[in-house]
Amino acid sequence: MRTLLLLALLAGCAHTPSLPPKPLARADAAVLRFVADGQLPGAALWIERLGHGTYHRAYGQRAVEPTPEVGDEATVYDAASLTKPVVTATLVQRLRERGQLDIDAPLQRYLPGCGGPEKAGLTLRQLLTHSSGLPASLPGNGAGDWAGAAAAERIACGLPLAAPPGTQFRYSDVNFILLGRILEDRKS
């Protein structure tokens, strides 16, 4: 009985480690700022440190279109493919470092048939930073009746801008489809 009482007392006195509140507040503020600025419809944040606990919270909506739905911590958000930004951005950077690619050059230098006058000032940097003004995806979100990289390029280049280049952030698969086509032409 004494052992049980001692264990109960020790358990009550034990310090429960926790995550530091200031970094958590900064993380909350950052995500809320992205949602308020329209850069994300919503997000789920999960921070975990072994032996120190977890922190999780949901923000905003699940999606902007077709109809806004409130998200929660179990919501699966379309984060798109990480292969495009990780691999493509890395390869673009390597070619830039070698002097084989100018990210501040107009897109039309590398894809001459891409777009008309409205895309004349569109740069590779704007494609990389999702500030190109191009729509988020190809028609049908990639499930259209097109096939192959050349067809995807033709469709992407023919899309009208959703905003003037450099004026707003919009995650766009189309940006990385075009960057991928530029990289394919520079295989080394």
Short mmCIF file of C-alpha atoms in Angstrom, two decimals:
data_model
loop_
_atom_site.label_atom_id
_atom_site.label_comp_id
_atom_site.label_asym_id
_atom_site.label_seq_id
_atom_site.Cartn_x
_atom_site.Cartn_y
_atom_site.Cartn_z
CA MET A 1 0.00 0.00 0.00
CA ARG A 2 2.86 2.39 0.82
CA THR A 3 4.38 1.78 -2.60
CA LEU A 4 1.10 2.59 -4.32
CA LEU A 5 0.73 5.78 -2.28
CA LEU A 6 4.32 6.80 -3.05
CA LEU A 7 3.80 6.22 -6.78
CA ALA A 8 0.61 8.28 -6.72
CA LEU A 9 2.40 11.16 -4.97
CA LEU A 10 5.34 11.03 -7.38
CA ALA A 11 3.02 11.00 -10.38
CA GLY A 12 1.25 14.09 -9.06
CA CYS A 13 4.56 15.92 -8.60
CA ALA A 14 6.03 14.92 -11.96
CA HIS A 15 6.73 17.77 -14.36
CA THR A 16 4.95 17.34 -17.67
CA PRO A 17 7.19 18.77 -20.40
CA SER A 18 5.50 21.03 -22.91
CA LEU A 19 6.32 22.86 -26.10
CA PRO A 20 7.48 26.46 -25.67
CA PRO A 21 4.52 28.82 -26.24
CA LYS A 22 6.31 31.67 -28.09
CA PRO A 23 7.32 29.64 -31.17
CA LEU A 24 3.82 28.14 -31.25
CA ALA A 25 2.30 31.62 -31.23
CA ARG A 26 4.63 32.65 -34.08
CA ALA A 27 3.63 29.56 -36.08
CA ASP A 28 -0.07 30.33 -35.48
CA ALA A 29 0.43 33.94 -36.56
CA ALA A 30 2.29 32.90 -39.72
CA VAL A 31 -0.41 30.46 -40.83
CA LEU A 32 -3.19 32.92 -40.00
CA ARG A 33 -1.37 35.59 -42.04
CA PHE A 34 -1.13 33.25 -45.06
CA VAL A 35 -4.87 32.50 -44.79
CA ALA A 36 -5.79 36.18 -44.31
CA ASP A 37 -3.63 37.19 -47.31
CA GLY A 38 -5.35 34.60 -49.50
CA GLN A 39 -2.19 32.55 -50.02
CA LEU A 40 -3.86 29.47 -48.51
CA PRO A 41 -7.54 28.69 -48.09
CA GLY A 42 -6.67 26.85 -44.89
CA ALA A 43 -4.15 24.58 -43.24
CA ALA A 44 -3.60 22.04 -40.51
CA LEU A 45 -0.58 22.53 -38.27
CA TRP A 46 0.91 19.66 -36.26
CA ILE A 47 4.07 20.18 -34.22
CA GLU A 48 5.43 17.35 -32.16
CA ARG A 49 8.58 17.01 -30.11
CA LEU A 50 9.34 13.67 -28.54
CA GLY A 51 8.98 13.92 -24.79
CA HIS A 52 7.64 17.48 -24.96
CA GLY A 53 4.16 16.99 -26.33
CA THR A 54 2.22 17.98 -29.42
CA TYR A 55 0.46 21.04 -30.70
CA HIS A 56 -2.16 20.88 -33.41
CA ARG A 57 -4.65 23.28 -34.85
CA ALA A 58 -6.77 23.81 -37.98
CA TYR A 59 -7.18 27.13 -39.77
CA GLY A 60 -9.49 28.48 -42.45
CA GLN A 61 -11.33 26.52 -45.09
CA ARG A 62 -10.69 23.23 -46.83
CA ALA A 63 -10.85 24.83 -50.27
CA VAL A 64 -11.83 28.07 -51.92
CA GLU A 65 -13.59 26.47 -54.86
CA PRO A 66 -16.08 25.10 -55.72
CA THR A 67 -17.64 25.90 -52.34
CA PRO A 68 -15.83 26.88 -49.17
CA GLU A 69 -15.87 24.22 -46.48
CA VAL A 70 -14.44 24.71 -43.01
CA GLY A 71 -11.39 22.54 -42.41
CA ASP A 72 -10.43 20.71 -39.25
CA GLU A 73 -7.36 18.82 -38.06
CA ALA A 74 -8.37 15.74 -40.04
CA THR A 75 -8.84 17.64 -43.32
CA VAL A 76 -6.65 16.49 -46.18
CA TYR A 77 -5.50 19.54 -48.14
CA ASP A 78 -4.36 19.48 -51.74
CA ALA A 79 -0.69 20.25 -51.24
CA ALA A 80 0.04 19.19 -54.79
CA SER A 81 3.09 17.18 -55.71
CA LEU A 82 6.33 17.91 -53.91
CA THR A 83 8.31 16.38 -56.76
CA LYS A 84 7.68 19.39 -58.97
CA PRO A 85 8.98 22.09 -56.65
CA VAL A 86 11.74 20.06 -55.03
CA VAL A 87 13.20 18.40 -58.12
CA THR A 88 12.34 21.06 -60.69
CA ALA A 89 13.46 24.00 -58.55
CA THR A 90 16.71 22.20 -57.72
CA LEU A 91 17.44 21.48 -61.39
CA VAL A 92 16.58 25.05 -62.38
CA GLN A 93 19.00 26.31 -59.71
CA ARG A 94 21.79 24.00 -60.93
CA LEU A 95 21.40 25.22 -64.51
CA ARG A 96 21.28 28.82 -63.29
CA GLU A 97 24.52 28.31 -61.36
CA ARG A 98 26.17 26.89 -64.49
CA GLY A 99 25.02 29.92 -66.49
CA GLN A 100 22.75 27.77 -68.67
CA LEU A 101 19.48 29.32 -67.51
CA ASP A 102 18.52 32.89 -66.66
CA ILE A 103 15.59 32.89 -64.25
CA ASP A 104 14.96 36.59 -64.90
CA ALA A 105 14.65 35.99 -68.64
CA PRO A 106 11.23 35.96 -70.29
CA LEU A 107 9.56 32.58 -70.61
CA GLN A 108 9.35 33.13 -74.37
CA ARG A 109 13.17 32.99 -74.62
CA TYR A 110 13.00 29.32 -73.69
CA LEU A 111 9.55 28.48 -75.07
CA PRO A 112 9.13 30.86 -78.04
CA GLY A 113 5.64 29.66 -78.89
CA CYS A 114 4.33 30.18 -75.37
CA GLY A 115 1.65 32.80 -75.23
CA GLY A 116 1.11 36.11 -76.89
CA PRO A 117 1.72 39.67 -75.80
CA GLU A 118 0.08 39.18 -72.38
CA LYS A 119 2.85 36.70 -71.49
CA ALA A 120 5.71 38.72 -73.01
CA GLY A 121 7.07 39.87 -69.64
CA LEU A 122 6.47 36.59 -67.79
CA THR A 123 9.77 35.34 -66.30
CA LEU A 124 11.06 32.00 -65.08
CA ARG A 125 11.40 33.54 -61.61
CA GLN A 126 7.65 34.23 -61.64
CA LEU A 127 7.04 30.60 -62.59
CA LEU A 128 9.28 29.46 -59.71
CA THR A 129 7.63 31.76 -57.17
CA HIS A 130 4.05 31.09 -58.30
CA SER A 131 3.55 34.73 -59.21
CA SER A 132 3.17 34.14 -62.96
CA GLY A 133 -0.54 34.87 -63.07
CA LEU A 134 -1.19 31.50 -64.70
CA PRO A 135 -4.13 29.42 -63.47
CA ALA A 136 -3.56 26.73 -60.84
CA SER A 137 -3.94 23.76 -63.16
CA LEU A 138 -4.66 22.58 -66.66
CA PRO A 139 -8.32 22.09 -67.61
CA GLY A 140 -9.72 19.08 -65.78
CA ASN A 141 -6.90 19.42 -63.19
CA GLY A 142 -4.70 17.10 -65.20
CA ALA A 143 -7.47 14.63 -65.93
CA GLY A 144 -8.37 16.11 -69.30
CA ASP A 145 -8.26 14.42 -72.65
CA TRP A 146 -4.72 15.63 -73.37
CA ALA A 147 -1.75 13.28 -73.24
CA GLY A 148 1.98 13.82 -73.17
CA ALA A 149 4.31 16.64 -72.21
CA ALA A 150 4.12 18.40 -75.59
CA ALA A 151 0.33 18.53 -75.40
CA ALA A 152 0.48 19.76 -71.80
CA GLU A 153 2.91 22.51 -72.87
CA ARG A 154 0.66 23.55 -75.76
CA ILE A 155 -2.39 23.73 -73.49
CA ALA A 156 -0.46 25.52 -70.70
CA CYS A 157 0.92 28.10 -73.11
CA GLY A 158 -2.54 28.75 -74.51
CA LEU A 159 -4.16 29.42 -71.14
CA PRO A 160 -5.15 33.01 -70.41
CA LEU A 161 -3.57 34.66 -67.40
CA ALA A 162 -5.73 34.73 -64.28
CA ALA A 163 -3.82 37.81 -63.04
CA PRO A 164 -1.05 40.04 -64.37
CA PRO A 165 2.42 38.49 -63.82
CA GLY A 166 4.00 39.46 -60.53
CA THR A 167 0.81 40.69 -58.87
CA GLN A 168 -0.39 37.73 -56.82
CA PHE A 169 0.67 34.37 -55.42
CA ARG A 170 -1.20 31.34 -56.74
CA TYR A 171 0.19 27.82 -56.44
CA SER A 172 0.20 26.65 -60.02
CA ASP A 173 1.00 23.24 -61.45
CA VAL A 174 1.09 24.99 -64.83
CA ASN A 175 4.21 26.92 -63.76
CA PHE A 176 6.10 23.71 -63.13
CA ILE A 177 4.79 22.00 -66.25
CA LEU A 178 6.42 24.82 -68.23
CA LEU A 179 9.62 24.75 -66.17
CA GLY A 180 9.78 20.99 -66.68
CA ARG A 181 9.53 21.44 -70.44
CA ILE A 182 12.37 23.99 -70.33
CA LEU A 183 14.49 21.53 -68.34
CA GLU A 184 13.75 18.70 -70.78
CA ASP A 185 15.26 20.81 -73.55
CA ARG A 186 18.46 21.23 -71.50
CA LYS A 187 19.19 17.66 -70.45
CA SER A 188 22.81 17.19 -69.58
#
